[in-house]
Amino acid sequence: MWEQYSHIIGHIEVDSGVIANVPSWLTQKGYKNPLVVMDINTRVVAGDTLCQLLTANQIRHAVYCYSNPFLTSDETAIGQLTAAYHPDFDVLIAVGSGTINDLCKYVSLRVNRPFVVVGTAPSMDGYASKGAAMTINGMKVTPQTACPEAIFCDTAIMKNAPMLMMAAGLGDVLGKYNALADWKLSHILTGESMPESIVKLVSDAIEKCAGNVDGVLNREENAIKDLCEGLILSGLAMSLYGDSRPASGTEHHMSHYWEMRFIIEGKTPVLHGIKVGITTICALRMWKSLPAQLTAPKKEDRDKTIKLVTELYGSSSAALVGVPNPNLSFAKITENYAQILDIAKSLPEPEYIAGLLSKLSAPITPASIAVDEQTLKDSVLLARERKKTYTLLQLLGDLGLLEHFSAGLTDYFSSKALVKTKLFVLDMDGTIYLGDNLFDYTKKCLSAISDSGRDYVFFTNNSSKSKAKYLSKLEKMGIPVTAEKMLISTEVLIKHLIETHQGARLYVSGTTDLLDDFKLAGFDTDSIDPDVVVIGFDTSFTYEKLQKITKAVQNGAVIYGVNTDLLCPMPDGYIPDCGSLAAAITAATGVTIKFFGKPSVYARKYISEKTGYQESEICFVGDRLYTDIAIANSSDAVSALVLSGETKREDIRGSKHVADIVAESLEELVSKF
């Protein structure tokens, strides 16, 4: 099937065992001294095998292996590969997928040498494209380079790629639903060319990849082959057109914006196709939300937009604001609006895309990959500034609807997050009350939760009081609850000690209430020679206690912390909590302390066991990012941040702990269902 594209890429093989054909192809082409480029992951997967094959066929070669497990195609990586190059090398062989492919593509053009791809994962559609996705000076750019001379995708290797990488490949191709829609939008409104042959290539790519997701899940080689071929077809479409337009639209522009924010904020990179899968859901939701009737828009406040671009794109902003957006008149849009609505109707529902991605356990919400609500909103407002092609975002800008749609997307994901929720796990201080003052909306909100058919429990990390005192406090506030609805972090640790340290001698540093809880559980709490040290909230902490704990740990005692909270809220401010005291002990002993309150997996499991609800049915609600929100990370639970306590809106951006929902208060959260 590939011969018809030989004028673009001379040789393409997608099948089981094709890595063995690389040496003979090199010999046939007259290449005698390749530079094999890989990273520490792809070396294990295919790099060493390829080098053995080259050696067995007496092909002299050199290897450059990147050591960075989170490799980015930026200036540093370009410099490293360029430094490894020598004029004696007559071809570069990229062993890997996205980043390795882009780096070899970029450098090979600059050293005037061809390159070959040995794919290791069906994770992106760049194998056959001329564009190299690079990050230069913090800006995501896609310079045109050259196609590889050959592509070898060994399905026996690629079927063993991590499922997340396969999900990334699927996400990249599913994004073409929106890319084609954006292209058609521009074709209608601006007359941009749209060759049917290239449209068919992209449509065929979608059909190949979306048609057998179950087969990909089961790692069936025929399904992996279809996925690989679909990705290559998409890349060929871009190469034939001479631009990424056939395979890139709103979904890619938003994804690139997120990626640049990740770089600025120092967050761990996320696979390109994973981001594209989620931004495709975003784009389809916006398409499906287009109004049936249009009203004349207000004129865009360009000064405000330029200010935002300057703030969020940094040093790269000057080049962006210097190029105007391709604005169209309201009359032009109105004249063609029926056709635009037809495009929207022809597209799949966002839930369909989410369902396909979910089959491969791919993240399907911005929060699940640490994209906070503000970044989501900003990407709708500003992603169109990076590349000034006409897309849905340009249309919304012309209609004055960008801010409305950015808010609508956050509401959409908030409502989706709560669909499966049956239990709300409510933090206390900062969420339902502040100090000794109950929020005036709390009782109404608790009733609303119950009236909706959902359940709730309270869970506090604060180990200063016993369960009985918390129950008493709630009753005095007019919220009488049973003991089963009141959970505290101390209970989680006590359960663990009963299961694993029954009969152990303890030394407990904490309040009288904390000590009493352990005594009631049958533990000796003031041992001179303890087996276990417990550190909790302790307003009587002294240097003598620190010395005693340090000595016990140095003598082999296990040390546990009740909760990680650094500060405890008080009516007149904050005072050091368990996490701060534990930090001093870690500094003195070098021992990392294991904690049992939020956000530990112990607390999550304890809540699930005590309430009988599965993780996927739970929503954690609280005002603290690193405890109340972090507990839902890497789980099926969702989280809701309320801004009525410690965390303020300006604290959200850049945090590695991202809530599925952000609300000013419990009252606003309840209004979402």
XYZ file of C-alpha atoms in Angstrom:
673
model
C 0.000 0.000 0.000
C 2.968 2.310 0.468
C 4.355 2.344 -3.089
C 2.064 5.223 -4.102
C 3.813 7.404 -1.516
C 7.383 6.450 -2.476
C 8.005 9.950 -3.825
C 7.477 11.204 -0.248
C 9.098 8.363 1.709
C 11.055 5.828 -0.277
C 10.540 2.819 1.971
C 7.896 1.972 4.605
C 7.512 -1.363 6.384
C 4.892 -2.065 9.048
C 4.804 -5.685 10.151
C 6.169 -8.199 12.608
C 9.952 -8.645 12.552
C 10.787 -5.830 10.120
C 13.602 -4.515 12.321
C 15.688 -7.379 10.876
C 15.396 -5.758 7.431
C 17.162 -2.544 8.408
C 20.751 -3.765 7.703
C 19.924 -5.027 4.202
C 18.135 -1.766 3.379
C 21.158 0.252 4.541
C 23.482 -1.911 2.431
C 21.215 -1.606 -0.590
C 21.237 2.193 -0.249
C 25.020 2.257 0.206
C 25.064 3.563 3.787
C 28.141 2.338 5.652
C 28.444 4.383 8.837
C 25.151 5.222 10.593
C 24.748 7.124 13.856
C 22.090 5.286 15.870
C 20.146 7.667 18.164
C 18.097 6.406 21.095
C 17.338 7.080 24.744
C 17.647 4.871 27.814
C 14.127 3.511 27.288
C 14.221 2.823 23.549
C 17.681 1.303 23.884
C 16.183 -1.576 25.865
C 13.133 -1.879 23.602
C 14.860 -1.912 20.214
C 18.184 -0.072 20.234
C 20.397 -2.899 21.437
C 18.677 -5.346 19.072
C 19.282 -3.062 16.095
C 22.946 -2.591 17.018
C 23.404 -6.361 17.256
C 21.866 -6.733 13.807
C 24.159 -4.048 12.393
C 27.216 -5.710 13.934
C 26.174 -9.131 12.638
C 25.933 -7.630 9.145
C 29.338 -5.945 9.508
C 27.916 -2.425 9.384
C 30.125 -0.071 11.348
C 28.026 2.247 13.487
C 28.108 4.608 16.446
C 25.495 5.133 19.153
C 24.259 8.254 20.867
C 21.950 7.517 23.810
C 20.137 10.289 25.664
C 20.180 9.710 29.427
C 17.237 11.975 30.276
C 14.104 9.859 30.938
C 11.932 12.957 30.307
C 13.595 14.026 27.087
C 12.298 17.209 25.428
C 13.059 18.326 21.891
C 14.578 21.633 22.973
C 17.828 23.543 22.496
C 19.715 21.373 24.987
C 18.776 18.098 23.304
C 19.496 19.572 19.853
C 22.945 20.667 21.047
C 23.725 17.254 22.531
C 22.893 15.410 19.314
C 24.686 17.958 17.145
C 27.797 17.576 19.312
C 27.620 13.780 18.914
C 27.502 14.071 15.121
C 30.659 13.655 13.007
C 30.906 14.255 9.240
C 31.889 10.596 8.749
C 28.339 9.538 9.613
C 26.336 9.079 6.418
C 22.851 8.516 7.923
C 21.058 8.964 11.248
C 18.807 6.196 12.587
C 16.156 7.362 15.058
C 15.203 4.520 17.414
C 12.127 5.759 19.230
C 8.904 7.643 18.735
C 7.999 11.317 19.121
C 10.905 13.183 20.683
C 13.726 11.050 19.215
C 12.059 11.276 15.808
C 11.730 15.076 16.013
C 15.332 15.564 17.144
C 16.790 13.413 14.378
C 14.519 15.089 11.832
C 15.639 18.545 12.950
C 19.370 17.812 13.248
C 19.638 15.696 10.075
C 18.515 18.649 7.967
C 21.065 20.913 9.581
C 23.987 18.518 9.100
C 22.751 17.615 5.611
C 22.374 13.908 6.266
C 19.330 11.663 5.699
C 17.646 9.847 8.541
C 15.739 6.614 9.056
C 13.115 5.782 11.682
C 12.859 2.548 13.656
C 9.625 3.068 15.583
C 9.177 1.762 19.098
C 5.624 2.854 19.962
C 2.439 3.783 18.047
C 2.257 7.000 20.050
C 2.161 9.887 17.538
C 1.641 10.751 13.876
C 4.990 12.431 13.219
C 6.861 9.465 11.762
C 5.994 10.424 8.179
C 5.581 14.182 8.503
C 8.017 16.913 7.554
C 7.225 18.966 10.647
C 9.401 18.587 13.733
C 7.652 19.524 16.975
C 10.277 21.532 18.851
C 10.391 23.786 21.895
C 12.620 26.762 21.152
C 12.992 29.573 23.677
C 9.999 28.179 25.556
C 7.758 28.390 22.483
C 6.251 25.346 20.806
C 7.164 25.544 17.104
C 6.912 23.124 14.179
C 9.608 23.953 11.622
C 9.425 22.154 8.294
C 12.316 19.719 7.852
C 12.327 16.591 5.687
C 10.677 13.187 5.749
C 12.724 10.133 6.681
C 14.093 8.016 3.853
C 12.616 4.908 5.448
C 10.280 3.891 8.272
C 10.425 0.503 9.980
C 7.606 -0.181 12.440
C 8.033 -3.641 13.899
C 4.638 -4.585 15.315
C 6.213 -7.336 17.428
C 8.068 -4.551 19.251
C 5.379 -1.892 19.150
C 2.669 -4.130 20.587
C 4.644 -4.208 23.848
C 4.772 -0.429 24.205
C 3.222 0.974 27.402
C -0.547 1.204 27.018
C -0.363 4.922 27.798
C 1.761 5.416 24.662
C -0.784 3.526 22.585
C -3.500 5.711 24.102
C -1.419 8.720 23.057
C -1.339 7.448 19.482
C -5.094 6.950 19.532
C -5.588 10.427 20.999
C -3.406 11.974 18.297
C -5.476 10.382 15.536
C -8.849 11.087 17.161
C -7.818 14.733 17.151
C -8.191 14.620 13.363
C -11.980 14.729 13.775
C -11.577 18.303 14.933
C -8.621 19.112 12.653
C -10.725 18.262 9.587
C -13.640 20.270 10.978
C -11.410 23.314 11.506
C -9.975 22.909 8.016
C -13.458 22.727 6.506
C -14.466 25.801 8.514
C -11.566 27.736 7.006
C -12.347 26.344 3.550
C -15.898 27.704 3.809
C -14.993 31.090 5.285
C -11.580 31.885 3.796
C -11.390 29.700 0.704
C -8.390 27.767 2.027
C -7.604 24.825 -0.273
C -8.773 21.409 0.882
C -7.688 18.656 -1.561
C -10.037 15.673 -1.423
C -7.173 13.176 -1.729
C -5.534 14.500 1.434
C -8.841 14.676 3.307
C -9.348 11.009 2.415
C -5.919 10.126 3.797
C -6.792 11.673 7.153
C -10.260 10.099 7.159
C -8.695 6.694 6.423
C -6.288 7.243 9.313
C -9.183 7.880 11.700
C -11.050 4.799 10.465
C -8.023 2.545 10.892
C -7.299 3.724 14.434
C -10.794 4.098 15.875
C -12.115 0.864 14.375
C -10.466 -1.659 16.702
C -9.662 -0.068 20.049
C -10.467 -3.339 21.817
C -7.801 -5.017 19.701
C -5.266 -2.406 20.755
C -6.241 -2.986 24.376
C -5.592 -6.710 23.894
C -2.301 -5.938 22.088
C -3.399 -7.813 18.967
C -0.792 -7.319 16.252
C -3.360 -6.630 13.537
C -4.848 -3.822 15.647
C -1.390 -2.428 16.445
C -0.581 -2.546 12.731
C -3.761 -0.602 11.931
C -2.868 1.985 14.568
C 0.669 2.355 13.187
C -0.593 2.633 9.608
C -3.191 5.197 10.606
C -0.515 7.319 12.273
C 1.737 7.081 9.217
C -1.145 8.013 6.895
C -1.786 11.105 8.975
C 1.881 12.074 8.737
C 1.858 11.531 4.970
C -1.160 13.822 4.657
C 0.792 16.613 6.344
C 3.839 16.000 4.147
C 1.782 15.996 0.953
C 0.047 19.232 1.929
C 3.286 20.835 3.072
C 1.839 21.899 6.411
C 0.296 20.395 9.555
C -3.140 21.798 8.636
C -4.742 18.425 7.659
C -3.971 16.944 11.073
C -3.803 19.895 13.439
C -6.367 22.419 14.600
C -7.852 23.754 17.821
C -6.993 20.532 19.652
C -3.277 20.861 18.831
C -3.171 24.595 19.491
C -4.619 24.094 22.982
C -2.318 21.144 23.605
C 0.751 23.184 22.647
C -0.377 25.963 24.969
C -0.622 23.484 27.847
C 2.810 22.145 27.004
C 4.357 25.610 27.149
C 2.684 26.246 30.501
C 4.137 22.976 31.791
C 7.621 24.125 30.789
C 7.166 27.514 32.451
C 5.798 25.913 35.631
C 8.373 23.106 35.757
C 5.787 20.327 35.570
C 6.587 16.824 34.358
C 5.846 16.557 30.613
C 2.777 14.649 29.428
C 2.718 12.638 26.203
C 1.634 14.803 23.268
C -1.168 12.454 22.178
C -2.573 12.236 25.709
C -2.964 16.015 25.751
C -4.425 15.993 22.240
C -6.995 13.374 23.255
C -8.227 15.642 26.055
C -8.148 18.824 23.959
C -10.140 16.978 21.290
C -12.853 16.433 23.896
C -12.600 20.165 24.657
C -12.862 21.162 21.003
C -15.822 18.867 20.280
C -17.631 20.201 23.325
C -17.185 23.740 21.976
C -18.384 22.733 18.510
C -21.477 21.160 20.042
C -22.104 24.338 22.091
C -22.283 26.747 19.161
C -25.445 28.863 19.480
C -28.307 28.218 17.078
C -28.648 31.959 16.455
C -25.952 34.630 16.373
C -25.944 38.117 17.842
C -23.541 40.816 16.735
C -20.398 40.637 18.895
C -18.746 43.375 20.864
C -15.432 44.511 19.451
C -12.524 42.512 20.878
C -10.442 44.312 23.492
C -7.151 43.651 21.707
C -5.122 45.532 24.334
C -6.409 43.125 26.992
C -5.517 40.141 24.796
C -2.024 41.485 24.141
C -1.535 41.985 27.881
C -2.509 38.348 28.528
C -0.287 37.092 25.708
C 2.640 39.066 27.099
C 2.080 37.734 30.619
C 1.647 34.096 29.657
C 3.934 33.661 26.638
C 6.785 35.691 28.095
C 9.703 36.473 25.786
C 7.946 34.806 22.851
C 4.973 37.173 22.973
C 6.410 39.912 20.732
C 6.467 37.654 17.673
C 2.890 36.522 18.348
C 1.188 39.863 18.840
C 2.981 41.232 15.766
C 0.951 38.939 13.517
C -2.751 39.829 13.385
C -5.478 37.209 13.679
C -7.332 36.460 10.405
C -10.475 38.253 11.533
C -13.650 37.835 9.475
C -16.684 40.067 9.413
C -19.873 39.183 11.221
C -21.687 39.365 7.889
C -19.354 36.783 6.338
C -19.859 34.395 9.241
C -23.630 34.891 9.311
C -23.859 34.240 5.587
C -22.213 30.836 6.039
C -23.434 29.959 9.530
C -25.817 27.199 8.434
C -22.852 25.328 6.909
C -20.861 25.878 10.107
C -23.646 24.330 12.174
C -23.688 21.392 9.739
C -20.008 20.807 10.525
C -20.845 20.747 14.236
C -23.681 18.266 13.687
C -21.418 15.934 11.694
C -18.887 15.601 14.488
C -18.977 12.852 17.128
C -20.019 13.735 20.655
C -17.149 14.454 23.066
C -18.370 11.548 25.204
C -17.706 9.182 22.278
C -14.052 10.234 22.162
C -13.810 10.015 25.960
C -15.231 6.490 25.794
C -12.661 5.312 23.233
C -9.780 6.785 25.213
C -11.110 5.363 28.467
C -10.923 1.860 27.003
C -7.136 2.276 27.012
C -7.221 3.854 30.515
C -6.170 7.225 29.102
C -6.798 10.412 31.113
C -9.839 12.255 29.749
C -9.993 15.463 31.824
C -7.596 18.414 32.062
C -7.250 17.979 35.831
C -6.120 14.366 35.397
C -2.910 15.621 33.744
C -2.426 18.603 36.109
C -4.019 21.227 33.866
C -5.843 23.535 36.259
C -9.039 25.449 35.495
C -7.244 28.743 34.877
C -4.867 27.145 32.369
C -7.838 25.527 30.632
C -9.584 28.897 30.393
C -6.432 30.662 29.218
C -5.853 28.074 26.506
C -9.275 28.831 25.020
C -8.518 32.547 25.119
C -4.918 32.456 23.899
C -4.096 29.258 22.007
C -5.151 30.843 18.709
C -2.320 33.363 19.092
C 0.414 30.756 18.530
C -0.565 29.888 14.983
C -2.839 32.214 13.068
C -4.653 29.653 10.931
C -8.444 29.940 10.960
C -9.951 27.476 13.419
C -12.905 27.188 15.762
C -11.014 29.400 18.223
C -10.632 32.113 15.587
C -14.362 31.843 14.892
C -15.211 32.213 18.572
C -12.895 35.213 18.737
C -14.666 36.837 15.791
C -18.006 36.186 17.500
C -16.829 37.568 20.853
C -17.528 34.211 22.516
C -14.082 33.111 23.747
C -14.606 34.088 27.394
C -18.084 32.559 27.433
C -16.791 29.285 25.981
C -13.766 29.170 28.299
C -16.100 29.349 31.306
C -18.418 26.811 29.702
C -15.618 24.259 29.369
C -14.753 24.414 33.057
C -18.419 23.928 33.924
C -18.588 20.980 31.519
C -15.695 19.146 33.150
C -17.001 19.992 36.620
C -20.369 18.431 35.867
C -18.698 15.400 34.276
C -16.509 14.920 37.337
C -19.555 14.657 39.601
C -21.576 12.251 37.451
C -20.335 9.136 39.282
C -20.034 10.729 42.719
C -22.050 9.038 45.454
C -20.017 10.120 48.476
C -18.550 13.499 49.388
C -15.641 13.311 51.825
C -15.722 16.733 53.436
C -12.772 18.392 55.097
C -13.804 20.444 58.109
C -11.854 23.592 58.988
C -11.867 25.878 55.966
C -14.579 23.846 54.245
C -17.635 23.636 56.501
C -16.449 26.058 59.185
C -13.558 28.388 59.918
C -12.254 28.113 63.469
C -15.379 28.074 65.616
C -17.629 29.759 63.063
C -19.879 27.630 60.891
C -20.264 28.967 57.353
C -23.834 30.202 56.925
C -24.385 27.951 53.918
C -23.104 24.685 55.430
C -26.380 23.243 56.733
C -28.177 24.052 53.481
C -25.392 22.389 51.488
C -25.427 19.225 53.586
C -29.177 18.974 53.043
C -28.687 19.508 49.290
C -26.181 16.643 49.161
C -28.636 14.341 50.915
C -31.567 15.532 48.808
C -29.594 14.696 45.641
C -29.403 11.067 46.757
C -25.722 11.295 47.657
C -23.971 10.657 50.956
C -21.299 12.538 52.892
C -18.806 11.955 55.686
C -16.399 14.295 57.436
C -12.685 13.592 57.451
C -10.165 15.775 59.216
C -6.397 15.507 59.201
C -6.210 17.516 62.417
C -5.040 15.100 65.125
C -5.344 17.573 67.998
C -8.801 16.403 69.091
C -10.502 13.055 69.591
C -13.440 11.902 67.494
C -15.764 12.523 70.459
C -14.707 16.185 70.650
C -15.202 16.688 66.918
C -18.672 15.170 67.185
C -19.412 17.467 70.109
C -18.187 20.516 68.175
C -20.401 19.663 65.217
C -23.415 19.118 67.471
C -22.909 22.528 69.108
C -22.871 24.015 65.586
C -26.231 22.405 64.910
C -24.894 19.476 62.857
C -25.583 16.299 64.860
C -23.935 13.330 63.128
C -23.276 9.725 64.076
C -19.771 8.444 64.809
C -19.762 6.606 61.456
C -19.893 9.943 59.626
C -16.866 11.369 61.461
C -13.459 10.035 60.371
C -10.066 11.319 61.534
C -6.495 10.659 60.439
C -5.579 9.150 63.821
C -7.909 6.219 63.161
C -6.079 5.356 59.949
C -2.737 5.042 61.729
C -4.234 3.106 64.646
C -5.723 0.588 62.190
C -2.292 0.132 60.581
C -0.585 -0.355 63.968
C -3.158 -2.932 65.054
C -2.608 -4.858 61.807
C 1.193 -4.651 61.695
C 2.545 -3.697 65.152
C 0.194 -5.385 67.617
C 1.746 -5.271 71.109
C 4.423 -2.762 70.067
C 5.819 -0.242 72.562
C 4.982 3.301 71.402
C 6.240 6.782 72.036
C 3.579 9.269 70.949
C 4.310 12.977 70.528
C 0.965 14.771 70.466
C -1.898 16.294 72.401
C -3.571 14.597 75.335
C -6.484 13.639 73.080
C -4.100 11.978 70.619
C -2.424 9.968 73.375
C -5.816 8.933 74.744
C -6.876 7.585 71.310
C -3.837 5.282 71.219
C -4.358 4.210 74.838
C -7.978 3.324 74.078
C -6.675 1.154 71.228
C -4.566 -0.769 73.762
C -1.127 0.731 73.155
C 1.502 1.826 75.684
C 2.165 5.431 74.585
C 5.229 6.524 76.592
C 7.789 3.771 76.256
C 11.387 4.534 77.210
C 12.624 2.147 74.519
C 9.856 2.276 71.866
C 9.431 0.026 68.841
C 7.365 2.708 67.114
C 7.401 6.510 67.334
C 4.233 8.413 66.400
C 4.364 12.127 65.659
C 1.139 14.133 65.557
C -0.067 17.664 66.192
C 1.750 18.647 69.392
C 1.479 22.093 71.005
C 3.793 20.915 73.802
C 6.627 19.868 71.482
C 10.022 20.528 73.089
C 13.703 20.098 72.344
C 13.668 17.252 74.868
C 11.020 15.439 72.811
C 12.983 15.992 69.609
C 16.072 14.556 71.293
C 14.168 11.519 72.584
C 12.563 10.813 69.201
C 15.870 11.200 67.376
C 17.565 8.734 69.726
C 14.729 6.199 69.367
C 14.868 6.355 65.558
C 18.649 6.040 65.572
C 18.201 2.926 67.727
C 15.938 1.358 65.119
C 12.433 2.480 66.046
C 9.955 2.839 63.179
C 8.506 6.360 62.933
C 5.066 7.280 61.613
C 3.329 10.628 61.180
C -0.401 11.111 61.631
C -0.770 13.801 58.955
C 1.375 15.839 56.571
C -0.183 19.267 57.280
C 2.522 21.886 57.718
C 0.246 24.434 59.383
C -2.873 24.275 61.518
C -5.442 27.092 61.219
C -6.183 29.070 64.379
C -8.509 32.053 64.942
C -5.527 34.416 64.868
C -3.552 32.708 62.074
C -1.635 29.488 61.574
C 0.694 27.513 63.832
C 3.081 24.625 62.970
C 1.335 21.273 62.529
C 2.511 17.672 62.352
C 4.237 18.037 58.965
C 6.487 20.829 60.230
C 7.507 18.877 63.349
C 8.134 15.798 61.214
C 10.410 17.846 58.934
C 12.627 18.674 61.909
C 12.834 14.986 62.820
C 13.697 14.008 59.245
C 16.424 16.672 59.205
C 17.855 15.275 62.450
C 17.655 11.569 61.535
C 17.715 11.414 57.736
C 14.664 9.127 57.918
C 11.671 9.822 55.655
C 8.490 9.572 57.694
C 5.462 7.664 56.453
C 2.162 9.528 56.970
C -1.358 8.120 57.298
C -3.780 11.011 56.962
C -4.639 12.754 53.712
C -3.188 12.417 51.060
C -1.941 8.905 51.849
C -3.248 5.826 50.093
C -3.871 4.444 53.592
C -6.440 7.186 54.221
C -8.064 6.643 50.832
C -8.423 2.902 51.396
C -9.639 3.426 54.964
C -12.399 5.770 53.795
C -13.470 3.328 51.093
C -13.546 0.402 53.547
C -15.408 2.338 56.237
C -18.050 3.790 53.929
C -18.425 0.928 51.462
C -18.006 3.226 48.437
C -15.546 2.558 45.630
C -12.885 5.163 44.834
C -14.637 6.064 41.572
C -17.750 7.012 43.590
C -15.923 9.405 45.931
C -15.312 13.140 45.685
C -12.804 14.609 48.149
C -13.662 18.190 49.122
C -11.328 20.549 50.934
C -9.385 23.800 51.013
C -5.818 22.472 51.001
C -4.092 21.423 47.755
C -1.403 19.103 49.115
C -3.761 17.077 51.321
C -7.460 17.403 50.419
C -6.799 17.502 46.670
C -3.651 15.392 46.466
C -5.441 12.385 48.011
C -7.415 11.952 44.780
C -4.299 11.996 42.587
C -3.431 8.688 40.905
C -6.815 7.252 41.836
C -10.303 6.932 40.380
C -11.649 9.457 42.892
C -12.265 13.099 41.995
C -11.462 16.208 43.992
C -13.076 19.585 44.585
C -11.100 22.547 45.892
C -13.028 25.179 47.838
C -11.453 28.620 48.217
C -13.076 29.319 51.595
C -10.003 28.349 53.618
C -6.244 28.176 53.136
C -5.867 28.062 49.338
C -6.434 31.193 47.306
C -7.001 31.335 43.561
C -3.487 32.643 42.916
C -2.065 29.521 44.612
C -3.593 27.211 42.016
C -1.494 28.013 38.953
C 1.667 25.933 38.864
C 0.628 23.560 41.632
C 1.317 19.897 40.926
C -1.917 19.087 42.763
C -4.848 20.000 40.512
C -8.487 19.737 41.494
C -11.116 18.385 39.137
C -13.394 21.185 40.320
C -12.634 24.600 41.813
C -15.397 26.442 43.656
C -15.439 29.539 45.818
C -17.166 27.537 48.545
C -19.142 24.414 49.315
C -22.216 26.388 48.310
C -20.927 26.912 44.768
C -19.873 23.268 44.535
C -23.340 22.055 45.479
C -24.852 24.361 42.858
C -23.054 22.325 40.171
C -25.340 19.308 40.620
